[in-house]
Amino acid sequence: MTLFQSQLGQLERAIEHAGSYQQYKEACEAHDDLSGANDWKAKDPCRLYDYRLIRKRVQRIKFAQSQNNISGLMSILHEGLHGNLGNIANPELLGHCKIGTKHLIEEFITQVVSALEQIYHADEAHIDFYDKLSFFEETAHAFGRSCLMLSGGAGLGFFHCGVVKSLNEQNLLPTVISGASAGSIIAGMLGTRTHGELLEALSAEFIFEHFQNWRLWGGLGRKSLLDSRALENTLITLFDLTTFEEAYKKTGRHITVTVSPADLHQYSRLLNAKTSPNALIMQAIRASCAVPLLFTSVQLKAKTASGDIVPYIPNRRFADGSIMADLPFERLARLYGVNHSIVSQTNPLAVPFLSGSRTQAKTLSSMTFRHIRQLAKANSIYAFDIMEHLMPNRSSKLAIHKVRSVIDQQYVGNINILPQKQLRNLMQVAANPTLESIQELISSGERATWPQLDVIERNTKISETLRSRLRALKAREARLFDHVPEGIME
């Protein structure tokens, strides 16, 4: 083995066994330097993206900035700013280095952010305040935003803690977050706790203290196999009687909890500060965690203006959110304008069939396999539609409808963070956790997130700058008129 190969091997082992993100990042940077990936980053030309378009856009922005031409900057950004301009978000670019991307792409993002700051701070003697506000409103809406979606996964859902812990430490948590089943617990914690409070709440010791006995045998002959009292007591301790609106006012995070109906002719619901502001987070999460057979379905509850607790959607009961809406991307897009998703996926029905690869396969065999998989999914849905139509029994129809919903869902996003495919992970799905198993799952979630952090930062930097400056402008407008307009924290 040559010295070069030996050094690369040492760095790859350092990446694999890094004890922190800083160690991981330093090892990746050293690997890119030694392997020649940094030379690839420094060269603009590449068939994987339109480098001529990006280079020209950078030059135009720089020239407008040098002239302090604010109207020109607005025009340049208005005419073509979006998250994948010139294919700069092409996942195939990630396969050429351990961390980072083309310097030209990074310069473009930096230049756009700099231009947005220059527009925000521009002298209002030359550009009207409301022209600024209008620009940021329109551009933020057109550009879109990212969301974080936390899937179901029962005991494996503690993996999400490591994912959000890494994002929180790097200040990369999106403000739009959804959770289903086990993921709803972590989403609830994100919605009700500040940055500092999350540092404690996401520790293995905190999680173990509250969830060590979530699985208690209820016995045969009852409505469910498991006794829900321990889980319910924990949810009361964590969330009390907080509503979605109250949580949003505290943290500014738009959290959504998905629930599935226990009725045949109902559809899954997304509970959040927009759709159900007065609904109790605790009861919504309890419903989302109600895996059929294991836990009983739940009646949702809400808080009135006087503080009374009343039924929400009376005469309806709800169950496990991951059955029908594990990753409700399309409805989040309508509600919050998201067009980019970060998925922490622990659903045991999906993970074994998903790939954590950072690039899209282009071989003939991989394309054939993808086509066969799509055909199998379509044929399965058709078969279940026929069975549901022919079944005379209502309970049988409901069961078939739920199974069809599981098959028909999309389980991946733009960025996917997956646990390792290990048999012991499956064994943790329905088991009471130990402190060691929680520590291992959190560590696994952190490590799985590290390779994605620089990608997430690039993909969210512009949208977060737009939203941050828009919030500041709306706050100024509120002070001018001595009121707080609806959606000030949007």
PDB file of C-alpha atoms in Angstrom, residues 26-163:
ATOM      1  CA  GLU A  26     -11.856  18.363  10.125  1.00  0.00           C
ATOM      2  CA  ALA A  27     -11.271  14.803   8.918  1.00  0.00           C
ATOM      3  CA  CYS A  28     -13.492  15.391   5.866  1.00  0.00           C
ATOM      4  CA  GLU A  29     -11.645  18.612   5.002  1.00  0.00           C
ATOM      5  CA  ALA A  30      -8.288  16.858   5.316  1.00  0.00           C
ATOM      6  CA  HIS A  31      -9.542  14.010   3.114  1.00  0.00           C
ATOM      7  CA  ASP A  32     -10.737  16.436   0.415  1.00  0.00           C
ATOM      8  CA  ASP A  33      -7.369  18.196   0.510  1.00  0.00           C
ATOM      9  CA  LEU A  34      -5.412  14.950   0.147  1.00  0.00           C
ATOM     10  CA  SER A  35      -7.693  13.251  -2.384  1.00  0.00           C
ATOM     11  CA  GLY A  36      -7.743  16.174  -4.804  1.00  0.00           C
ATOM     12  CA  ALA A  37     -11.409  16.981  -4.189  1.00  0.00           C
ATOM     13  CA  ASN A  38     -10.452  20.558  -3.307  1.00  0.00           C
ATOM     14  CA  ASP A  39      -8.993  20.981  -6.798  1.00  0.00           C
ATOM     15  CA  TRP A  40     -12.326  19.784  -8.219  1.00  0.00           C
ATOM     16  CA  LYS A  41     -14.193  22.294  -6.024  1.00  0.00           C
ATOM     17  CA  ALA A  42     -12.008  25.156  -7.272  1.00  0.00           C
ATOM     18  CA  LYS A  43     -12.748  24.506 -10.970  1.00  0.00           C
ATOM     19  CA  ASP A  44     -15.973  26.141 -12.144  1.00  0.00           C
ATOM     20  CA  PRO A  45     -16.655  24.058 -15.289  1.00  0.00           C
ATOM     21  CA  CYS A  46     -18.682  20.907 -14.612  1.00  0.00           C
ATOM     22  CA  ARG A  47     -21.366  19.032 -16.542  1.00  0.00           C
ATOM     23  CA  LEU A  48     -23.476  18.574 -13.386  1.00  0.00           C
ATOM     24  CA  TYR A  49     -24.672  22.203 -13.155  1.00  0.00           C
ATOM     25  CA  ASP A  50     -24.905  25.349 -15.312  1.00  0.00           C
ATOM     26  CA  TYR A  51     -21.719  27.030 -14.143  1.00  0.00           C
ATOM     27  CA  ARG A  52     -21.939  29.743 -16.812  1.00  0.00           C
ATOM     28  CA  LEU A  53     -25.342  30.874 -15.528  1.00  0.00           C
ATOM     29  CA  ILE A  54     -24.179  30.882 -11.903  1.00  0.00           C
ATOM     30  CA  ARG A  55     -20.941  32.692 -12.695  1.00  0.00           C
ATOM     31  CA  LYS A  56     -22.799  35.371 -14.678  1.00  0.00           C
ATOM     32  CA  ARG A  57     -25.318  35.795 -11.852  1.00  0.00           C
ATOM     33  CA  VAL A  58     -22.513  36.272  -9.307  1.00  0.00           C
ATOM     34  CA  GLN A  59     -20.888  38.896 -11.531  1.00  0.00           C
ATOM     35  CA  ARG A  60     -24.162  40.807 -11.930  1.00  0.00           C
ATOM     36  CA  ILE A  61     -24.873  40.791  -8.194  1.00  0.00           C
ATOM     37  CA  LYS A  62     -21.337  41.966  -7.377  1.00  0.00           C
ATOM     38  CA  PHE A  63     -21.541  44.811  -9.902  1.00  0.00           C
ATOM     39  CA  ALA A  64     -24.929  46.002  -8.597  1.00  0.00           C
ATOM     40  CA  GLN A  65     -23.597  45.861  -5.034  1.00  0.00           C
ATOM     41  CA  SER A  66     -20.500  47.872  -5.941  1.00  0.00           C
ATOM     42  CA  GLN A  67     -22.766  50.560  -7.403  1.00  0.00           C
ATOM     43  CA  ASN A  68     -25.111  50.377  -4.393  1.00  0.00           C
ATOM     44  CA  ASN A  69     -27.859  49.837  -6.953  1.00  0.00           C
ATOM     45  CA  ILE A  70     -30.608  48.532  -4.639  1.00  0.00           C
ATOM     46  CA  SER A  71     -33.304  48.535  -7.329  1.00  0.00           C
ATOM     47  CA  GLY A  72     -30.942  46.611  -9.585  1.00  0.00           C
ATOM     48  CA  LEU A  73     -30.240  44.068  -6.851  1.00  0.00           C
ATOM     49  CA  MET A  74     -33.955  43.574  -6.283  1.00  0.00           C
ATOM     50  CA  SER A  75     -34.483  43.043  -9.990  1.00  0.00           C
ATOM     51  CA  ILE A  76     -31.646  40.518 -10.291  1.00  0.00           C
ATOM     52  CA  LEU A  77     -32.890  38.499  -7.333  1.00  0.00           C
ATOM     53  CA  HIS A  78     -36.529  38.730  -8.417  1.00  0.00           C
ATOM     54  CA  GLU A  79     -35.928  37.435 -11.907  1.00  0.00           C
ATOM     55  CA  GLY A  80     -34.476  34.040 -11.136  1.00  0.00           C
ATOM     56  CA  LEU A  81     -33.803  33.271  -7.502  1.00  0.00           C
ATOM     57  CA  HIS A  82     -34.802  29.748  -6.528  1.00  0.00           C
ATOM     58  CA  GLY A  83     -33.285  26.879  -4.580  1.00  0.00           C
ATOM     59  CA  ASN A  84     -31.989  24.883  -7.544  1.00  0.00           C
ATOM     60  CA  LEU A  85     -30.979  27.611  -9.963  1.00  0.00           C
ATOM     61  CA  GLY A  86     -28.767  26.111 -12.640  1.00  0.00           C
ATOM     62  CA  ASN A  87     -29.077  22.689 -10.919  1.00  0.00           C
ATOM     63  CA  ILE A  88     -26.788  23.761  -8.046  1.00  0.00           C
ATOM     64  CA  ALA A  89     -28.614  21.345  -5.714  1.00  0.00           C
ATOM     65  CA  ASN A  90     -27.887  18.358  -7.968  1.00  0.00           C
ATOM     66  CA  PRO A  91     -27.232  15.427  -5.555  1.00  0.00           C
ATOM     67  CA  GLU A  92     -24.589  14.051  -7.940  1.00  0.00           C
ATOM     68  CA  LEU A  93     -22.338  16.973  -6.974  1.00  0.00           C
ATOM     69  CA  LEU A  94     -22.100  15.469  -3.468  1.00  0.00           C
ATOM     70  CA  GLY A  95     -20.346  12.352  -4.705  1.00  0.00           C
ATOM     71  CA  HIS A  96     -17.133  14.200  -5.618  1.00  0.00           C
ATOM     72  CA  CYS A  97     -16.099  15.289  -2.135  1.00  0.00           C
ATOM     73  CA  LYS A  98     -16.604  14.498   1.530  1.00  0.00           C
ATOM     74  CA  ILE A  99     -17.819  17.964   2.495  1.00  0.00           C
ATOM     75  CA  GLY A 100     -18.675  21.205   0.712  1.00  0.00           C
ATOM     76  CA  THR A 101     -19.249  21.665  -3.007  1.00  0.00           C
ATOM     77  CA  LYS A 102     -18.054  23.804  -5.917  1.00  0.00           C
ATOM     78  CA  HIS A 103     -16.572  27.098  -4.702  1.00  0.00           C
ATOM     79  CA  LEU A 104     -18.639  28.910  -7.341  1.00  0.00           C
ATOM     80  CA  ILE A 105     -21.876  27.551  -5.848  1.00  0.00           C
ATOM     81  CA  GLU A 106     -20.807  28.554  -2.338  1.00  0.00           C
ATOM     82  CA  GLU A 107     -19.829  32.014  -3.628  1.00  0.00           C
ATOM     83  CA  PHE A 108     -23.238  32.387  -5.281  1.00  0.00           C
ATOM     84  CA  ILE A 109     -25.077  31.590  -2.034  1.00  0.00           C
ATOM     85  CA  THR A 110     -22.820  33.937  -0.040  1.00  0.00           C
ATOM     86  CA  GLN A 111     -23.314  36.704  -2.592  1.00  0.00           C
ATOM     87  CA  VAL A 112     -27.107  36.331  -2.550  1.00  0.00           C
ATOM     88  CA  VAL A 113     -27.158  36.533   1.259  1.00  0.00           C
ATOM     89  CA  SER A 114     -24.889  39.584   1.145  1.00  0.00           C
ATOM     90  CA  ALA A 115     -27.207  41.221  -1.397  1.00  0.00           C
ATOM     91  CA  LEU A 116     -30.255  40.534   0.786  1.00  0.00           C
ATOM     92  CA  GLU A 117     -28.500  42.156   3.742  1.00  0.00           C
ATOM     93  CA  GLN A 118     -27.596  45.176   1.624  1.00  0.00           C
ATOM     94  CA  ILE A 119     -31.224  45.553   0.537  1.00  0.00           C
ATOM     95  CA  TYR A 120     -32.448  45.208   4.123  1.00  0.00           C
ATOM     96  CA  HIS A 121     -30.029  47.850   5.445  1.00  0.00           C
ATOM     97  CA  ALA A 122     -30.465  50.234   2.488  1.00  0.00           C
ATOM     98  CA  ASP A 123     -31.077  53.882   3.323  1.00  0.00           C
ATOM     99  CA  GLU A 124     -34.843  54.417   3.319  1.00  0.00           C
ATOM    100  CA  ALA A 125     -34.331  57.937   2.040  1.00  0.00           C
ATOM    101  CA  HIS A 126     -33.638  56.231  -1.296  1.00  0.00           C
ATOM    102  CA  ILE A 127     -35.803  53.110  -1.066  1.00  0.00           C
ATOM    103  CA  ASP A 128     -39.183  53.146   0.591  1.00  0.00           C
ATOM    104  CA  PHE A 129     -39.775  50.921   3.631  1.00  0.00           C
ATOM    105  CA  TYR A 130     -42.804  49.344   2.010  1.00  0.00           C
ATOM    106  CA  ASP A 131     -40.869  48.581  -1.159  1.00  0.00           C
ATOM    107  CA  LYS A 132     -38.440  46.624   1.041  1.00  0.00           C
ATOM    108  CA  LEU A 133     -41.267  44.850   2.821  1.00  0.00           C
ATOM    109  CA  SER A 134     -42.958  43.962  -0.450  1.00  0.00           C
ATOM    110  CA  PHE A 135     -39.682  42.658  -1.898  1.00  0.00           C
ATOM    111  CA  PHE A 136     -38.994  40.368   1.055  1.00  0.00           C
ATOM    112  CA  GLU A 137     -42.610  39.135   1.198  1.00  0.00           C
ATOM    113  CA  GLU A 138     -42.745  38.287  -2.491  1.00  0.00           C
ATOM    114  CA  THR A 139     -39.247  36.810  -2.682  1.00  0.00           C
ATOM    115  CA  ALA A 140     -39.657  34.710   0.461  1.00  0.00           C
ATOM    116  CA  HIS A 141     -42.948  33.350  -0.854  1.00  0.00           C
ATOM    117  CA  ALA A 142     -41.508  32.575  -4.282  1.00  0.00           C
ATOM    118  CA  PHE A 143     -38.299  31.031  -2.924  1.00  0.00           C
ATOM    119  CA  GLY A 144     -40.090  28.776  -0.427  1.00  0.00           C
ATOM    120  CA  ARG A 145     -38.660  27.216   2.694  1.00  0.00           C
ATOM    121  CA  SER A 146     -37.511  23.904   4.193  1.00  0.00           C
ATOM    122  CA  CYS A 147     -39.374  21.652   6.576  1.00  0.00           C
ATOM    123  CA  LEU A 148     -38.189  18.900   8.922  1.00  0.00           C
ATOM    124  CA  MET A 149     -40.340  15.756   8.953  1.00  0.00           C
ATOM    125  CA  LEU A 150     -39.964  13.156  11.703  1.00  0.00           C
ATOM    126  CA  SER A 151     -41.462   9.778  10.845  1.00  0.00           C
ATOM    127  CA  GLY A 152     -43.048   7.113  12.990  1.00  0.00           C
ATOM    128  CA  GLY A 153     -40.924   4.301  14.381  1.00  0.00           C
ATOM    129  CA  ALA A 154     -42.066   3.474  17.951  1.00  0.00           C
ATOM    130  CA  GLY A 155     -38.984   2.802  20.125  1.00  0.00           C
ATOM    131  CA  LEU A 156     -36.692   3.480  17.172  1.00  0.00           C
ATOM    132  CA  GLY A 157     -37.992   7.062  17.138  1.00  0.00           C
ATOM    133  CA  PHE A 158     -35.416   8.117  19.740  1.00  0.00           C
ATOM    134  CA  PHE A 159     -33.071   8.238  16.725  1.00  0.00           C
ATOM    135  CA  HIS A 160     -34.816  11.557  15.938  1.00  0.00           C
ATOM    136  CA  CYS A 161     -33.337  13.023  19.134  1.00  0.00           C
ATOM    137  CA  GLY A 162     -29.837  12.724  17.702  1.00  0.00           C
ATOM    138  CA  VAL A 163     -30.925  14.256  14.403  1.00  0.00           C
TER     139      VAL A 163
END
